[in-house]
Structure formats: C-alpha cells, structure tokens
XYZ file of C-alpha atoms in Angstrom:
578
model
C 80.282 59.125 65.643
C 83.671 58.161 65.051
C 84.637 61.867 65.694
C 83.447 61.907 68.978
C 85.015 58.617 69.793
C 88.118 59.748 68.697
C 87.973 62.893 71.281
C 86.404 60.461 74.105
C 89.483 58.174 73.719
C 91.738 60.815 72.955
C 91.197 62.664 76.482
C 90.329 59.777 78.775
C 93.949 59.229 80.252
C 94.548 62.601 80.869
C 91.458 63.578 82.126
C 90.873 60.755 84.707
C 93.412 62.088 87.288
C 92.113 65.947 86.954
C 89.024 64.680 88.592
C 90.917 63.719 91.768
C 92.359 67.100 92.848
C 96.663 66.389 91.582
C 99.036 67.353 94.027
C 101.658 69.907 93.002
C 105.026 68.917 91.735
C 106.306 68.734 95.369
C 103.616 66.274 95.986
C 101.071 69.078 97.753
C 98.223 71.377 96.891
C 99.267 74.529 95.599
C 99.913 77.168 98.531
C 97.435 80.031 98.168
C 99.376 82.326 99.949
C 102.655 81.465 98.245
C 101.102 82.033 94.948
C 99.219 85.055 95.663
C 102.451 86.894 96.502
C 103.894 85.147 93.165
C 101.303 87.068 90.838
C 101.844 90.352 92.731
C 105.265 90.040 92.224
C 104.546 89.490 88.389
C 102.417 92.154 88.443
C 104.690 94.693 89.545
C 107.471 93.295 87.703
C 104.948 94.199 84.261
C 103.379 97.387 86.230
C 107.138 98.910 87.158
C 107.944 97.826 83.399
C 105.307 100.009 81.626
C 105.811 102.916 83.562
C 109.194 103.046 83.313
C 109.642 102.443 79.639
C 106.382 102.544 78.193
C 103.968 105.396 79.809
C 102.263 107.105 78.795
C 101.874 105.115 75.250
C 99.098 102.663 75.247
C 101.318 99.619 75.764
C 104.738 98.102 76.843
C 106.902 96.849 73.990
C 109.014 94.349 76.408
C 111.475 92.976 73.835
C 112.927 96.329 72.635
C 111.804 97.962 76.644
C 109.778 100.954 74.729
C 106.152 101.883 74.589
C 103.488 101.848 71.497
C 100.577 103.273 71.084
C 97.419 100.303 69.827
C 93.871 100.864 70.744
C 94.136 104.927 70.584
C 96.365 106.851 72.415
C 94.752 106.679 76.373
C 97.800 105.137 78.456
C 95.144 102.173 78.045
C 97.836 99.738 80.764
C 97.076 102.564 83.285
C 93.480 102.617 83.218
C 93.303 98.876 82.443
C 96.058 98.347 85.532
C 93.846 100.849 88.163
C 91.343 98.688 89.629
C 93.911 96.094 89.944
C 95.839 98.049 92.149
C 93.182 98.428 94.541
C 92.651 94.572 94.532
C 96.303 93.996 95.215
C 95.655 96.893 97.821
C 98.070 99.385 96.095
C 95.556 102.381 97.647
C 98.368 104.819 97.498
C 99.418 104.176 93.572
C 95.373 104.220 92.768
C 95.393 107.526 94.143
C 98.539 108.875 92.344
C 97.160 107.622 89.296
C 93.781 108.887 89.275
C 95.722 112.268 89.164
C 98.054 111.376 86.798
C 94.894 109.868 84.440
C 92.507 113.455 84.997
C 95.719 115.167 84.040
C 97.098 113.176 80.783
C 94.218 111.441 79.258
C 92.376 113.324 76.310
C 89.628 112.073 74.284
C 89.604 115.106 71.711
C 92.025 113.556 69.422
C 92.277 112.574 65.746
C 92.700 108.529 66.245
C 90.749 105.827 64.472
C 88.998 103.643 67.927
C 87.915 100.913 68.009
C 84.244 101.204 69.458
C 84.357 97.671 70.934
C 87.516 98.024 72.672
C 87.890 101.665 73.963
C 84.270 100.232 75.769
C 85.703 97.775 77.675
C 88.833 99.129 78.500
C 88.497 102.652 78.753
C 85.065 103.083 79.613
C 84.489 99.732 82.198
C 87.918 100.730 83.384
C 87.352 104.606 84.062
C 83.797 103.533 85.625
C 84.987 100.555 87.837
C 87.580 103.140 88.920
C 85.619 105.557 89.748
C 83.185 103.353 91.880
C 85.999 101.838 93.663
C 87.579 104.997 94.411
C 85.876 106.251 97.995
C 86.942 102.380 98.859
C 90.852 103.290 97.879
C 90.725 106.198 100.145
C 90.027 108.747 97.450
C 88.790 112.638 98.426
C 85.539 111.895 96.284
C 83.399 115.034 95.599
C 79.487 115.979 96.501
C 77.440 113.866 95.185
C 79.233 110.249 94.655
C 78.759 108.554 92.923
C 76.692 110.167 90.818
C 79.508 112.765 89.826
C 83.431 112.617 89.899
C 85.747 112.982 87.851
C 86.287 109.547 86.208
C 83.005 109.695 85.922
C 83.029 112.213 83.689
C 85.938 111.063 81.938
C 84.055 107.745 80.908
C 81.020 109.727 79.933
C 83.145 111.531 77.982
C 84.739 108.532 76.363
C 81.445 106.712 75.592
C 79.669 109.733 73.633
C 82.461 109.630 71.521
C 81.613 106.252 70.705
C 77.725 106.998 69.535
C 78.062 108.007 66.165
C 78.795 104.532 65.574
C 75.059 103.660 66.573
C 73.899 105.854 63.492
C 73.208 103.093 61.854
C 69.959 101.812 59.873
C 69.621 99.013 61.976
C 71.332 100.117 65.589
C 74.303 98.213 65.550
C 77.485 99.837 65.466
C 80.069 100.593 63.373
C 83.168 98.823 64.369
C 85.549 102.146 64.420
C 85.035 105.613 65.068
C 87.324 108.662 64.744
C 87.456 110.293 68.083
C 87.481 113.931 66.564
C 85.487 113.848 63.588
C 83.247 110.157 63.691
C 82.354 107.951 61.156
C 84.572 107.699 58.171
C 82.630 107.370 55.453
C 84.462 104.977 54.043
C 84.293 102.744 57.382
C 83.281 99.011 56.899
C 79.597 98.472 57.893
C 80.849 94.417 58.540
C 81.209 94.293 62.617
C 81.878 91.369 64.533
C 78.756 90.116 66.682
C 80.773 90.896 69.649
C 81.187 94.273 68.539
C 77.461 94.935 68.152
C 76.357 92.925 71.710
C 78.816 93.939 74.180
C 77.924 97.502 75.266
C 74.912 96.675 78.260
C 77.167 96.444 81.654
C 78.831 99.648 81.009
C 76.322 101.774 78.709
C 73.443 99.991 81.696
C 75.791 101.846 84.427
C 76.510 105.264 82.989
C 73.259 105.693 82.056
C 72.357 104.636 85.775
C 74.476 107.039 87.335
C 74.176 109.949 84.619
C 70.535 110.051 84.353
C 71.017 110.349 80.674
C 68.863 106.882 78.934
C 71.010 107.616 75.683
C 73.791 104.617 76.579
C 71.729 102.076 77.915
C 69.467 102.491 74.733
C 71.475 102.386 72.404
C 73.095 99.154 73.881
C 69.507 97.633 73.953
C 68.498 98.435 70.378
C 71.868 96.840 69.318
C 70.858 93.563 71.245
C 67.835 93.635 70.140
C 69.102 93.650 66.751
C 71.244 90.702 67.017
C 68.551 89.015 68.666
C 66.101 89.568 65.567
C 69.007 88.701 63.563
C 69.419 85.140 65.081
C 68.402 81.948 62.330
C 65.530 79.712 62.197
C 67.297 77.140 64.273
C 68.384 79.681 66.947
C 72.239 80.422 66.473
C 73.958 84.163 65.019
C 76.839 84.065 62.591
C 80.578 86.033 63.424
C 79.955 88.619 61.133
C 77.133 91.311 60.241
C 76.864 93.972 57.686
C 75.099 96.895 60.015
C 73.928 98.798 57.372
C 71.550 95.959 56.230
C 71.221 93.296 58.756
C 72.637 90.997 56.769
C 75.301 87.619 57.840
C 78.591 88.129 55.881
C 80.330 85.115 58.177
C 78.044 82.837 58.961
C 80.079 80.351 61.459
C 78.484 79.918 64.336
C 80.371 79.330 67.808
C 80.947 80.593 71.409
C 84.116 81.760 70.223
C 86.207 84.971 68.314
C 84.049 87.076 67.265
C 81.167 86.647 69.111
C 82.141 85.743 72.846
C 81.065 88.626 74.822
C 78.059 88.659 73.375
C 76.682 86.212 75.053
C 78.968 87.532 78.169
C 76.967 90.470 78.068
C 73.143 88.912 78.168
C 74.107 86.824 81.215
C 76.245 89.408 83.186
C 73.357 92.359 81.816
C 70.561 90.066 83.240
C 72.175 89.901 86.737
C 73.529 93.618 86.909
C 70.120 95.016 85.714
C 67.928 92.260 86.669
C 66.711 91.824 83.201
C 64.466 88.443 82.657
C 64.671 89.006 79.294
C 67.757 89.278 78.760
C 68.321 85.984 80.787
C 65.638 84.610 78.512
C 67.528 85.482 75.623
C 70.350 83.692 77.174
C 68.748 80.728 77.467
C 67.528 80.411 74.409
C 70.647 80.834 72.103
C 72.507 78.460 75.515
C 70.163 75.491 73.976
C 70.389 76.076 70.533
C 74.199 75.796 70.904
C 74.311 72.916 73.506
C 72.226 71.401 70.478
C 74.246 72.189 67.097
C 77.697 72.873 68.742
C 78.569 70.654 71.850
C 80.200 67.451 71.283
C 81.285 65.562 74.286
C 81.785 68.671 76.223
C 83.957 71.009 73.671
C 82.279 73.432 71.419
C 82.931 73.822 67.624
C 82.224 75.524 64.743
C 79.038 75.054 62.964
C 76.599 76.998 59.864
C 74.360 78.995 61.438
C 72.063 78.394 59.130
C 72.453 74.659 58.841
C 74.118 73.320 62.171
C 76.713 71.439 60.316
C 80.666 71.706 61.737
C 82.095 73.870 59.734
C 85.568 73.809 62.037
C 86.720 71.492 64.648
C 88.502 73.862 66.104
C 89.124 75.121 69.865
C 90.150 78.794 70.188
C 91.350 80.248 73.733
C 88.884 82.722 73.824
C 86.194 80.074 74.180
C 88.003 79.206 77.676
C 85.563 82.093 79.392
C 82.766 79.424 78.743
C 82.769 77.280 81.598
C 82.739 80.425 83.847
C 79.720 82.286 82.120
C 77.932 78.578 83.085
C 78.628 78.739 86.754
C 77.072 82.514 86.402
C 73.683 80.303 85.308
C 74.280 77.515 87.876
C 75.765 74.574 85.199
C 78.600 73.367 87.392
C 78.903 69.660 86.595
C 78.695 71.138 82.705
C 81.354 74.122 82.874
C 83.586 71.235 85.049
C 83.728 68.514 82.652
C 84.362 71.404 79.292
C 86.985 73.466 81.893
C 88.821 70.117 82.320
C 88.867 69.676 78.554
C 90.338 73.194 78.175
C 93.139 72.471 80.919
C 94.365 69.733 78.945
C 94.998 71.955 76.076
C 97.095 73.786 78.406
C 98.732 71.147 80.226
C 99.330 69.923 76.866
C 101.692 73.203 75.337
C 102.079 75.836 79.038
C 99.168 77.817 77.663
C 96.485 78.216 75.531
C 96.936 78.009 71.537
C 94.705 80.522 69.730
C 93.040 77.802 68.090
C 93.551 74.091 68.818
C 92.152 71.159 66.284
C 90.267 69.163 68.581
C 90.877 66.043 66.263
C 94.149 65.981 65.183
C 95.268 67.362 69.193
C 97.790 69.917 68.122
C 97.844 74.103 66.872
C 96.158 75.181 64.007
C 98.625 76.740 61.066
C 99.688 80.431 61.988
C 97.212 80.194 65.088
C 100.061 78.944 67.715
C 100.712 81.984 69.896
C 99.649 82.891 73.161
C 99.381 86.720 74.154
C 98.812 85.708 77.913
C 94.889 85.502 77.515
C 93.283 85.831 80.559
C 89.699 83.247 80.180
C 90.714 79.929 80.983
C 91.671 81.713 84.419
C 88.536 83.901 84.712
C 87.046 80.675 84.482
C 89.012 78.663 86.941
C 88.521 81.912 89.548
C 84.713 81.939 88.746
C 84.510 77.703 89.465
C 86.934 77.183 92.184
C 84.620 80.081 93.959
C 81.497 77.630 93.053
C 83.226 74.533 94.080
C 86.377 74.937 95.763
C 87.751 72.086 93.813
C 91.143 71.878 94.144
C 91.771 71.271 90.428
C 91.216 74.882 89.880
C 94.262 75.922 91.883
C 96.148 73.509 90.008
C 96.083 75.593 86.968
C 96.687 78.818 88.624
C 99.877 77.304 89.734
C 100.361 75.746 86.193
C 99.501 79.800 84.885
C 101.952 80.931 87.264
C 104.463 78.754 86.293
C 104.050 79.199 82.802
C 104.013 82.105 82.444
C 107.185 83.491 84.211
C 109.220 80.445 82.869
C 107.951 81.209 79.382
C 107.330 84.806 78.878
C 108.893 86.761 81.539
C 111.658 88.718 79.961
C 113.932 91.946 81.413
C 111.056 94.619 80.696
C 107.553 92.998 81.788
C 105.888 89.457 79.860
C 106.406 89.245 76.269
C 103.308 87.619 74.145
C 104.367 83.989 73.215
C 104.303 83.450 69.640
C 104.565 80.148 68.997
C 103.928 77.689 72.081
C 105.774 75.100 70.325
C 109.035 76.499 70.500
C 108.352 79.552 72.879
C 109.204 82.059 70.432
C 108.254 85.493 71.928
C 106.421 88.834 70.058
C 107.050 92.116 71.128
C 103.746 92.975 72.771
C 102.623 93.045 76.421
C 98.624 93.441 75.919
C 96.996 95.594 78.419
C 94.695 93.147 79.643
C 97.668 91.014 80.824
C 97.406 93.490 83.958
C 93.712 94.515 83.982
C 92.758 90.398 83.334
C 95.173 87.467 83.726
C 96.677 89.043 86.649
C 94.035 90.187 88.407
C 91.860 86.808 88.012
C 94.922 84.584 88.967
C 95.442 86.848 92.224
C 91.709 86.520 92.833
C 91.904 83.093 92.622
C 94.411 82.635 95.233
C 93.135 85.804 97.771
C 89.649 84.013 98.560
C 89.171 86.890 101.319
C 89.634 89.969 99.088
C 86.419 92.349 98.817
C 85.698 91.268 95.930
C 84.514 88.140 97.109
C 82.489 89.984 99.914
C 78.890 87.996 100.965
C 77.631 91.014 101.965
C 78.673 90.741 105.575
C 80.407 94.182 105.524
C 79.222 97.175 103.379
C 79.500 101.310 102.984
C 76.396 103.307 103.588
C 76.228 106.536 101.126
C 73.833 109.793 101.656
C 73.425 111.036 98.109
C 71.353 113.744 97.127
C 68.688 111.190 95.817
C 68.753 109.328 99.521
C 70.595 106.514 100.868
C 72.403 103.778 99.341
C 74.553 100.691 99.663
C 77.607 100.582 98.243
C 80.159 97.076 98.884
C 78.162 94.606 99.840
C 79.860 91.943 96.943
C 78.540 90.417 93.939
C 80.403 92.347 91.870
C 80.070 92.067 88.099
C 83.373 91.875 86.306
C 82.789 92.933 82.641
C 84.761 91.273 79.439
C 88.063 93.181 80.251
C 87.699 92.083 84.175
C 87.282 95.532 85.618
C 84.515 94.944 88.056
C 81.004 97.036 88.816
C 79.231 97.385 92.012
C 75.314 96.935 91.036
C 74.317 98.310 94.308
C 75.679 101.867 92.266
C 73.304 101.581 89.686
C 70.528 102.171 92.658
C 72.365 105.554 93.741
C 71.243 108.291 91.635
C 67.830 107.229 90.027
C 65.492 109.662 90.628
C 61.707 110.126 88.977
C 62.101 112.243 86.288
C 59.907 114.851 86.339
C 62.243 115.499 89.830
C 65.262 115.574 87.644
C 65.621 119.532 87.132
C 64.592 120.288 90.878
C 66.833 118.184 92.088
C 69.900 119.440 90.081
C 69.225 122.523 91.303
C 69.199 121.874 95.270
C 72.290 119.998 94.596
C 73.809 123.082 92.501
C 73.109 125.307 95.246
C 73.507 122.925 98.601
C 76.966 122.287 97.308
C 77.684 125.538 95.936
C 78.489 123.551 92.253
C 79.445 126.103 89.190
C 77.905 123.621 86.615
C 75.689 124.248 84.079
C 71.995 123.969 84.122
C 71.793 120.427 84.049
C 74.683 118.208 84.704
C 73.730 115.848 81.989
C 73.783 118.606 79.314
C 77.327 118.082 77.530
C 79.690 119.339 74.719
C 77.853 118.298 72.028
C 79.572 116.343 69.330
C 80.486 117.572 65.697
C 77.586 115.418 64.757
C 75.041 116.574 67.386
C 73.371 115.066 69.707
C 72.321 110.667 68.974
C 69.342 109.618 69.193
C 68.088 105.838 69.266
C 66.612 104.888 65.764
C 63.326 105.458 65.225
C 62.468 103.742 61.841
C 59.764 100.924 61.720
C 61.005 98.128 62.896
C 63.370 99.381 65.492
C 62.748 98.288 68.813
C 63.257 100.186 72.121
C 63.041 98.348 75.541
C 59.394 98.762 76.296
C 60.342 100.848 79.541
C 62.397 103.187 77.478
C 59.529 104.662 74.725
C 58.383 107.513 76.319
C 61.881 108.560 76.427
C 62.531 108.639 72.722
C 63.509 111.966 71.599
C 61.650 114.517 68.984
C 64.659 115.993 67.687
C 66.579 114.315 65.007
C 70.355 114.112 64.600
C 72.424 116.784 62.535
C 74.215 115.638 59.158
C 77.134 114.814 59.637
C 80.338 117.080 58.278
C 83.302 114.092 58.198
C 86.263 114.729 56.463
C 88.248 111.535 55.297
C 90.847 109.973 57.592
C 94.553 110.324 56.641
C 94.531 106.658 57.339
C 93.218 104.524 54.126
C 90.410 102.821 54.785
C 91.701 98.354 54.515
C 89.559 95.968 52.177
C 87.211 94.042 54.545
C 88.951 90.839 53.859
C 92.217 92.621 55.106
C 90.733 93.575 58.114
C 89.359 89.999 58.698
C 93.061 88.249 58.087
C 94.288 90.849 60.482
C 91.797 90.427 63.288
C 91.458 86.092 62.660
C 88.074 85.934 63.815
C 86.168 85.035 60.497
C 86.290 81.772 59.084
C 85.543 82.150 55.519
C 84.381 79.231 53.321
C 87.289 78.720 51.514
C 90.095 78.546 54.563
C-alpha cells in the first residue's frame, strides 16, 4: 500500500494537465505539417550521414564520422532505412538501393549472428521491402510476389538462421555462425524474446515460399514458451533451450521478453490465429494481476508474483500500443501518460527508471534513441486522436535534435542527466524512431490506408489484393501487407504442376522446384519430432521423414563469453543478487 500511494501522489501534479491536450511552448498544438518536414529533415541528416561515412558497415559511428560493423556485416542501416524511404516517398533512392543491396549484401560469411536480431532487421526488412517494392515503382519480375529478388535474399537470410532451432526442445539458440552454424560451445540460455519473436516474418516467408519449414519452426518455439509458462501464468527472462529450464526467473513486459508478447498479438491478427490471441490473453491477465500497480508494470518472480524490481525500463514503452492492438484504450492511455512523464521528466527515456525513488537506475541512464514510447504514441493518437500524443512527438523532436544531433547523424545519449553522448547511431534510429514519429505526424500516408484505395495482382495462383492498409509493423517497425500472405497459397498436391506452367509461361531457368535451395552445411531442418513436441495441428501431415545430417562445426575464432558475461553485456537479466 504505501508503495502505491507513494507513485499515486508522486504523479498526480504532473499528470493532471496531460489529460487536457497542453498547448505547445508557443501556446498552440503542435503543427503536423511543420513537424513532419522536421523528422524528414532528421532523417536525411542521419541517412546522408551513414552513407557518406559509414556504408557499407553495419552502422554510423557519428562521434568519430566512421562506420562499424555490430549485428553481422549486412549494411544493416540500409536495409533497416529502405522501407522508410518509401514512407517518406524517397521512390527513387528505394530503387537505387534495392540495386545497391542485390549487389553488396552476402550471407555466406564467417560472422557470429545474432538469430533474434538478423530476424527482425534483415529478414522483416528485406521482406517488407520486397512487398513494398511494385508500390515504389520497382520493375518487379513474373510472379510477385511470390518471387523477387529480396525475396530471395530474406529466404536466404532466414535458413541461415535454422540450425539454431536444432534444439531438444525447439527454441533457438541465441547465435548462429552464418557459414558453419552452431558453435558448439554456444550458450543454450536465450532470452524469451529470442525464442518467441520469429511468427510475423517466418508466418510470411513461409506464405509466400510455399516452404512450411519457417512458420513451423516459429510455432514449435511458441509453443514451447507457452508450455514453459508457471502455475500462476507468467514466463521468466531467461531459458536454458537445451532443457526447458528458467535460469532468470523475473517476470515483466520488459528486456528480455517484450516481443514476445509483440509477436502473439501482431501473429494473431496477420495470420488470424485465435489461439494465438488466446494465448495473449491469458499471459495479458496473469500480468495485469501480479505486475500492474496503478498503471506501471514491474518486476515480479514468476514463480511467486512477488516484485522483485520496481523498476521501469524504456523498452516497456511499446506496451500501451500492443493494448490499443487488443482494444484497451482507456488502459494503454492512463500507463502511456505515466511513461511520458518519465520523459518529460529527463528529454527521453532512461533505460531503466525506479518508479519509487523517480530518478535513473545506476549505469542504466542512457538513451540510444529508442523508438517504443513513439510506436506507441503513433499507434494511440491513430485510436484516439488525442492531442497529447502529438505533444510528445514534438517533445521527441525536440529532444532529440537539441540533445543528440551532432555533425555526422544522432549520437546515442549516454547519460540523460548530463547529456553525455556514445559513439553509436543504432540502426533502428532510421528503420523505428524516425519512421513512427513521421507516421505520427503524416496521418494520410498509405500506411494508414482504410482500404479505400488498393492494387489488384494476377499471380500465377489467381488474383489478389495487395494495399488495402492494416499493415502489420513487426518489432523493428518494417511493416507487412497481410493481404500478401493470400498471394501464392496454392493446394499442395498443385504445387509441382503449377511450378512448372509458371517455369515454362515465363520462360524461368530455375530449378525443378523453386523452393528447393542450397542446402546448408548441416542439411536440410526439420521441426522436432520427439514426444512431447508439438506442431500446429494444421501443420502434421507436413512433418518430414527424413532426419537432419550431423553436423561438421568447426570452433569459432571468436571465444565463446561466460553466460554471466553475456548477461552484464546485454542488461536484460536481473539476477538475485543485483
């Protein structure tokens, strides 16, 4: 009780006048138009910066105005920046750089990935790319989308990432060598996130592919989680995918486990999926029971329910926009306005914020230009058009080119209490932060099409809608038209006839079968079979006979780090003892 007094009194006064729509510091409502124009100024300003200094590394060092390579070695800012460009209609620079991407990018190299990440940046970003590109005026081939280039490319990408999926259980590894796959000295600890964040973009390569193996793989791994939940309905940060078993046991809607949840509410709308809506709703009451307290979310024993950590993080900002997804406006408003304070509070969002004390949390003060509290204001202010929500797009704006905006591009902000800057310009500062602030302010963009206006495509499998809105944006904001996922399904015991009339009606030099690819130095996945492993009911009589090759992996040059390294490096476990 007297903790939730404290944060009732503590956020009254500055609450109160939120609720009343603020005029700017001129004494008006943000101009949309002025402040649209503002971000694509910023995002040129970071864009122009990266290619300039930085390309085709992974990232923009904007402090020393050179380049690093960080989540592999993909020019991730130019596949993370593409659909962006489009949405800021750039159609000419989306075009130059789908050449430049079919022409640089390689994904038969010798670099430690992370599985999680090269998913939602390089894979959602190659696919959203490559549905968006007849829109951007590109010269797309026979059969669209059901083939193209980027297509391939993110097929490409995502079957290096199944080895991790050889797993006992069907979760995945957290890293994967591109060339050679599982080191076998790799970790088997993976964040929850990690495991349950896979559906939206293994859902629509499987969809347009016609090859099952993605979209399985991500359903076992959910499935897993799901299994792996506690008697009171809640999943720890942490899980040993070798045996199933917790190794951080906080429970929260924060690091570490996030897009998890993302992924069962934007996976039930994209495919339809009750269950996974179901699922959804479950774990949503378990942690409006054992985690809410007056409208912020903590930290709590998954086992147990008791707080483990007061503690905000900025990654929990995405919350109040995954609840207007499910229809829990008055909800997502009052915890949104709770978040804004934070940031009205220090010019952006702390990494983690002690909701008692009202200040940073020790070594946890930076601010790498984090995109959620935005995706959330973007996702409300399109529910309610409250003009509070504009409010902190200006205050982002602001921010953010007072604080952060340096010669070469935005600089991460290290500590928020003093401004100190890092040398890092993340690449979802241009595939997120940007693109949901512009959004924001551009309520007539397509992306925010009703489904007055849409594309008609003849495919080989028949006719199909393409651009009629309701776009799903996955966890790194690169967004994916649903209607595609309705393009190229075909029965299949049609499959192989079909191939063929398109082989010869387009006069194609492929192979036999389109979906028959390079196989991997570990041969060809296939979903686990073992008791106890659960396949989507409508996916059994697609489980394979064959069974996968041993795998040949020599050891990385890179030493494998002690788990609790890893964990300090990554700060998304809370252990016992912090």
């Amino acid at each position: 009780m007297p903790f939730r007094l404290l944060i009732s009194l503590g956020l009254l006064c500055a609450l109160l006048p939120l609720h009343h729509g603020a005029p700017g510091p001129d004494g008006s409502a943000p101009d949309p138009a002025h402040y649209r124009e503002r971000v694509k100024a910023m995002f040129y300003h970071a864009y122009d910066s990266y290619l300039e200094n930085a390309f085709p590394f992974d990232e923009l060092r904007p402090l020393t105005c050179d380049g690093h390579d960080t989540w592999g070695s993909f020019s991730l800012t130019l596949i993370d920046a593409l659909d962006t460009l489009l949405i800021l209609g750039n159609v000419s620079e989306f075009q130059r750089v789908v050449e430049v991407l079919q022409d640089n990018v390689d994904f038969d190299i010798d670099v430690n990935a992370s599985v999680f990440e090269t998913n939602i940046r390089v894979v959602g970003g190659l696919l959203s790319a490559h549905l968006l590109s007849k829109k951007a005026g590109v010269e797309v081939e026979a059969g669209w989308p059901c083939s193209g280039p980027l297509l391939r490319m993110a097929e490409e990408a995502a079957r290096k990432l199944l080895p991790a999926f050889q797993t006992p259980t069907g979760m995945p590894y957290g890293t994967v060598n591109l060339l050679h796959g599982v080191n076998p000295g790799e970790t088997p600890v993976t964040c929850t996130a990690g495991i349950g964040t896979f559906i939206v973009e293994f859902a629509t390569l499987s969809s347009l592919t016609g090859d099952p193996v993605f979209e399985d793989v991500a359903r076992v791994a959910l499935m897993r989680l799901w299994e792996s939940r506690s008697d009171i309905g809640l999943v720890g940060n942490h899980i040993d995918v070798l045996t199933g078993k917790w190794v951080a046991q906080d429970a929260g809607i924060g690091a570490g486990v996030d897009s998890y949840f993302e992924y069962l509410v934007k996976g039930a709308i994209l495919l339809q999926d009750k269950k996974l809506m179901a699922m959804f709703l479950e774990y949503n009451k378990a942690i409006r029971n054992y985690t809410r307290f007056d409208d912020w979310y903590l930290w709590v024993q998954m086992y147990k329910g008791t707080v483990s950590m007061p503690v905000f993080q900025s990654l929990e900002a995405y919350w109040p926009g995954l609840q207007s997804l499910i229809g829990d406006i008055d909800n997502a408003m009052r915890t949104f306005l709770n978040y804004y304070t934070v940031w009205k509070q220090f010019g952006g969002l702390p990494e983690f914020y002690n909701i008692p004390q009202g200040y940073t949390v020790e070594k946890r003060e930076g601010y790498p230009l984090r995109p959620e509290l935005i995706e959330s204001a973007m996702y409300l202010y399109r529910a309610t058009g409250d003009p509070t929500l504009l409010e902190l797009g200006r205050d982002a704006v602001e921010s953010i080119e007072k604080i952060s905006k340096v010669e070469c591009g935005f600089a991460t902000i290290k500590d928020l209490r003093d401004h100190k800057l890092d040398n890092r310009m993340e690449s979802f500062f241009l595939a997120e932060t940007v693109k949901y602030l512009y959004l924001l302010f551009d309520p007539t963009n397509f992306i925010h099409n009703n489904g007055s206006t849409f594309d008609t495509v003849i495919t080989p499998y028949g006719e199909c809608i393409l651009g009629a809105g309701g776009y799903i944006f996955n966890t790194e904001a690169h967004p994916i038209d649903p209607a595609a996922l309705h393009c190229c399904q075909r029965l299949k015991e049609e499959q192989w006839e079909v191939e063929d009339l398109m082989r010869e009606f387009y006069s194609l030099k492929r192979n036999r079968s389109k979906f028959q690819k390079k196989t991997m130095s570990s041969g060809p996945w296939e979903p686990p079979t073992r008791p106890g492993i659960l396949l989507s009911p409508e996916n059994h009589d697609q489980a394979r006979e064959r069974k996968p090759a041993k795998q040949k992996v020599p050891l990385l040059s890179c030493p494998s780090q002690p788990f609790t390294s890893k964990l300090a490096l990554l700060g998304q476990v809370f252990l016992d003892s912090s």
